[in-house]
Coordinates of C-alpha atoms in Angstrom, one line a residue:
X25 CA -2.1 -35.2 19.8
X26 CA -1.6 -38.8 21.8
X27 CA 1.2 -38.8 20.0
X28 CA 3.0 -36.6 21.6
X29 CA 2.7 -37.9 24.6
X30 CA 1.0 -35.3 26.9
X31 CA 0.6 -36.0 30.5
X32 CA -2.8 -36.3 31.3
X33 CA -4.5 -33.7 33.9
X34 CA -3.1 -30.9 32.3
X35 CA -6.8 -28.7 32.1
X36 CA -6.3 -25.4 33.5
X37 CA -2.7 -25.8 34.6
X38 CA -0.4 -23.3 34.1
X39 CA 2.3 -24.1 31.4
X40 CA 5.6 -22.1 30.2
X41 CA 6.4 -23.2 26.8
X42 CA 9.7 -22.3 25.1
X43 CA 10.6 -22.8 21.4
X44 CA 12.8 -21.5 18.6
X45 CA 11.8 -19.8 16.0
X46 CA 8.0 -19.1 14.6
X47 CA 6.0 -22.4 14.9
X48 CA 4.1 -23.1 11.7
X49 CA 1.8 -26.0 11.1
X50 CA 3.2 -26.7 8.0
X51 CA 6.5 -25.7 7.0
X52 CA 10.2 -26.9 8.4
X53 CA 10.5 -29.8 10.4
X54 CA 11.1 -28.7 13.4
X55 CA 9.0 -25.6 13.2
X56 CA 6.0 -28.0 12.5
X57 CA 6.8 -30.4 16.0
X58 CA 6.7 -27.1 17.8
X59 CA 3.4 -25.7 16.4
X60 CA 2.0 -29.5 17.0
X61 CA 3.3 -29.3 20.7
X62 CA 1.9 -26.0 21.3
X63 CA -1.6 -26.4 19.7
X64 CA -1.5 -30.2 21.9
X65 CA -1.1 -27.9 24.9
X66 CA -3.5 -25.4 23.9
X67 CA -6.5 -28.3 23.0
X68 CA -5.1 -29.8 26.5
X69 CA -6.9 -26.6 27.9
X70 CA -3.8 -25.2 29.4
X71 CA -3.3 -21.5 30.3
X72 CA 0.0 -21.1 28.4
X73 CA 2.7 -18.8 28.1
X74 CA 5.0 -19.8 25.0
X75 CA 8.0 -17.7 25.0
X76 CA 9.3 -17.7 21.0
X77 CA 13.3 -17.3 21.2
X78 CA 14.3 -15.3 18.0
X79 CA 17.8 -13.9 16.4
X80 CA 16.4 -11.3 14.5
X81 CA 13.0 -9.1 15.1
X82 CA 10.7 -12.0 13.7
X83 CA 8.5 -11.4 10.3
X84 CA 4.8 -9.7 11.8
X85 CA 3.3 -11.7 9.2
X86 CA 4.8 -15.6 10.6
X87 CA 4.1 -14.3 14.3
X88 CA 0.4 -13.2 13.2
X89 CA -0.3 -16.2 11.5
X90 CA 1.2 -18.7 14.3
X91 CA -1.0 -16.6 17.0
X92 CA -3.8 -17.1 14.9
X93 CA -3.5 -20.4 13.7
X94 CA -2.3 -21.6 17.1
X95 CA -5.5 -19.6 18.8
X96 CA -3.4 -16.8 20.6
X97 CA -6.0 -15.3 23.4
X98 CA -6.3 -15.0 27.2
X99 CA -5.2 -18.8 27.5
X100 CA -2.7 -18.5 25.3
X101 CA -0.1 -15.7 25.2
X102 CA 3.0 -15.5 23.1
X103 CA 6.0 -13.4 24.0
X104 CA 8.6 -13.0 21.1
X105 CA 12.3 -12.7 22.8
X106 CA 15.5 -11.4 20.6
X107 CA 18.2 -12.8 21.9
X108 CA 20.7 -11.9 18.9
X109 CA 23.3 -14.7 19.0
X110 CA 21.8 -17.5 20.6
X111 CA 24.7 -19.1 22.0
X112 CA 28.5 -17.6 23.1
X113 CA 31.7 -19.8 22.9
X114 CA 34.5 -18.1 25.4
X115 CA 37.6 -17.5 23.0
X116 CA 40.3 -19.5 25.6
X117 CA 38.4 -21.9 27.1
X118 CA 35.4 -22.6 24.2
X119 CA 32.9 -23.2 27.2
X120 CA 29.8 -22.4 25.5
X121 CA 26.4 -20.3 27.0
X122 CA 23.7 -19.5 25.7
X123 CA 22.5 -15.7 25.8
X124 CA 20.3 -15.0 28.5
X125 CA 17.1 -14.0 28.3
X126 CA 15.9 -9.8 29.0
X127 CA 15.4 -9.0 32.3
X128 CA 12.1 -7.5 31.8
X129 CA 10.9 -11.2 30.8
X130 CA 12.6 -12.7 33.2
X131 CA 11.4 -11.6 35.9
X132 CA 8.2 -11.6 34.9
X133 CA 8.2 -15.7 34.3
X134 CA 10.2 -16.2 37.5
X135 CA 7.0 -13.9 39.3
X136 CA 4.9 -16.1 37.7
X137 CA 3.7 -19.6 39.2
X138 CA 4.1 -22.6 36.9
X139 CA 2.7 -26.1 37.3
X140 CA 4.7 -27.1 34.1
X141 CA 7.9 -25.9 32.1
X142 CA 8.1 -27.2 28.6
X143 CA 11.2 -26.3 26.8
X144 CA 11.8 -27.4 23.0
X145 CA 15.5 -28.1 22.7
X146 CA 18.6 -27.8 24.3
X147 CA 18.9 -23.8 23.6
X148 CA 15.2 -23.2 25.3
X149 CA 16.1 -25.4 28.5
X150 CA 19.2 -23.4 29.0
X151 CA 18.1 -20.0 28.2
X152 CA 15.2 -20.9 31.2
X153 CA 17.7 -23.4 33.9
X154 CA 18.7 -19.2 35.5
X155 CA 14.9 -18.8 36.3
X156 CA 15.3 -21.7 38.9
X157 CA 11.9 -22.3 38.5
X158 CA 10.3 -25.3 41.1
X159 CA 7.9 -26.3 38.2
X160 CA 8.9 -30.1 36.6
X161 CA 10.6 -29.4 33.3
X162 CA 10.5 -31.4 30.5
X163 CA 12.7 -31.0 27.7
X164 CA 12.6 -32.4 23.7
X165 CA 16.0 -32.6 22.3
X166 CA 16.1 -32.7 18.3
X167 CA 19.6 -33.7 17.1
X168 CA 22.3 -33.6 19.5
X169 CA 24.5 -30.8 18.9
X170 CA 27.5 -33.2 19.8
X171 CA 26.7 -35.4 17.5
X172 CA 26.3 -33.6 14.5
X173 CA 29.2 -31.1 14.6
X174 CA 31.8 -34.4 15.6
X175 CA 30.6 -36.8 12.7
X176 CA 30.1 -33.8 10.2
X177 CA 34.0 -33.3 10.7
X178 CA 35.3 -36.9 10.6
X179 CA 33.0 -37.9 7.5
X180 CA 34.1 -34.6 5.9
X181 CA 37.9 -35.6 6.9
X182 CA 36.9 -38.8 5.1
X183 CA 35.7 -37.9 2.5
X184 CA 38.8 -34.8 1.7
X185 CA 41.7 -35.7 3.3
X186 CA 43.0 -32.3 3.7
X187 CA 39.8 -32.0 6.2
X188 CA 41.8 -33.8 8.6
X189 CA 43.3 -30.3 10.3
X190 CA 39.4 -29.8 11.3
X191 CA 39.0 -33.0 13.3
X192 CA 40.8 -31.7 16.8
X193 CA 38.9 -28.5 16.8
X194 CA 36.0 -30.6 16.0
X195 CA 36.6 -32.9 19.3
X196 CA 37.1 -30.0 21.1
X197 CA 33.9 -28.3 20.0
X198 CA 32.2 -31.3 20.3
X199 CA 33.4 -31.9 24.2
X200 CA 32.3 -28.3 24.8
X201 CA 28.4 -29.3 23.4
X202 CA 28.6 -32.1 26.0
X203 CA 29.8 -30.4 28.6
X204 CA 26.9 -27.8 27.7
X205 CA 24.4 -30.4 27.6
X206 CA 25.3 -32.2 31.0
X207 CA 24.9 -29.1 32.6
X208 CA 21.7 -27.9 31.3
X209 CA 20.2 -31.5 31.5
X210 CA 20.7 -32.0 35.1
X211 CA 17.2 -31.0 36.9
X212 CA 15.2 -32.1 34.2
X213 CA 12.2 -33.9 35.0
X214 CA 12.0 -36.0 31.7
X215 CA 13.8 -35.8 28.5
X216 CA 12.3 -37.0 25.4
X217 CA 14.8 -37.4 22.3
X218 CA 13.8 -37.4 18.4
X219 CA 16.0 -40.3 18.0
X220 CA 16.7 -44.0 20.2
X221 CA 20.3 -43.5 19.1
X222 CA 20.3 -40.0 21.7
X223 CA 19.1 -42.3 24.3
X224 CA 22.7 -43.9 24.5
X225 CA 24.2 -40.7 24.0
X226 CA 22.5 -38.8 27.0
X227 CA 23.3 -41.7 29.4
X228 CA 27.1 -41.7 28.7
X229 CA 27.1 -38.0 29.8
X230 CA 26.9 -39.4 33.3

């Protein structure tokens, strides 16, 4: 698990973890760099709280097998959230938020004391920034949202001329994912990014 890059010290500290999806160890990419974040925390001896953000119900089997696979227990509890859409876009404007979390679990995390927040991608840090929680945060960000849906467009536009009607809408959207990444971003304690090419990215958001 050095590979991930765990502070050390971390024995009996009190962690919220937040992910997308059902963690597996091996299937998906991204579902397989959560599960090996989450059982890194667990070997770390943590006392962990990993919060599992979900558009639908989630399958009983997948949650079963993550809790038991990841070694669910006292030290390790999992709280399935359904959020239903994970993000909104506002029809005028196109600013874009992501759907908040129940209030039930809410207040339960902000009642909570955390030594450590560990959020796995953009839509987990934002869904947590309303806590306002005083524990460090540190955040993994996959592919940049901004990225992918403004290239997508313009080698799509390339690639079919008739695309090119797209490519404003695109630059729009893809200001709004920046905008929606500045702001969540902001307080974090440490970012780490699945790709050096992000690194440039981040730092032009100012």
């Amino acid at each position: 698990m050095t590979s991930l890059m765990l502070p050390p010290g971390l024995k009996g500290k009190r962690v919220l973890l937040c992910s997308q999806g059902i963690p597996h160890p091996q299937r998906g990419a991204s579902t397989v760099l959560f599960f090996q974040y989450a059982k890194g925390l667990r070997d770390a001896g943590c006392r962990v709280t990993h919060v599992l953000l979900l558009e639908g119900s989630g399958d009983t089997g997948q949650l079963n097998e993550y809790a038991q696979t990841v070694g669910a227990g006292a030290e390790f509890e999992i709280e399935p959230c359904v959020l239903g859409r994970y993000y909104r876009v506002h029809r005028f404007s196109r600013e874009i938020s992501a759907a908040p979390l129940p209030e039930s679990l809410a207040g339960r995390l902000r009642d909570d004391h955390w030594d450590l927040v560990v959020t796995l991608d953009v839509l987990s840090a934002a869904v947590t920034a309303p806590l306002a929680l005083v524990a460090p945060q540190v955040v993994w960000l996959g592919d940049l949202n901004f990225q992918t849906a403004w290239y997508s467009a313009l080698y799509g536009a390339l690639e079919n001329p008739r695309r090119w009607g797209h490519v404003p809408f695109a630059w729009i959207g893809a200001r709004a994912w920046r905008a929606f990444y500045k702001s969540v971003l902001k307080d974090a304690a440490a970012i780490v990014v699945s790709s050096k090419s992000s690194e440039a990215e981040l730092a032009s958001l100012g």
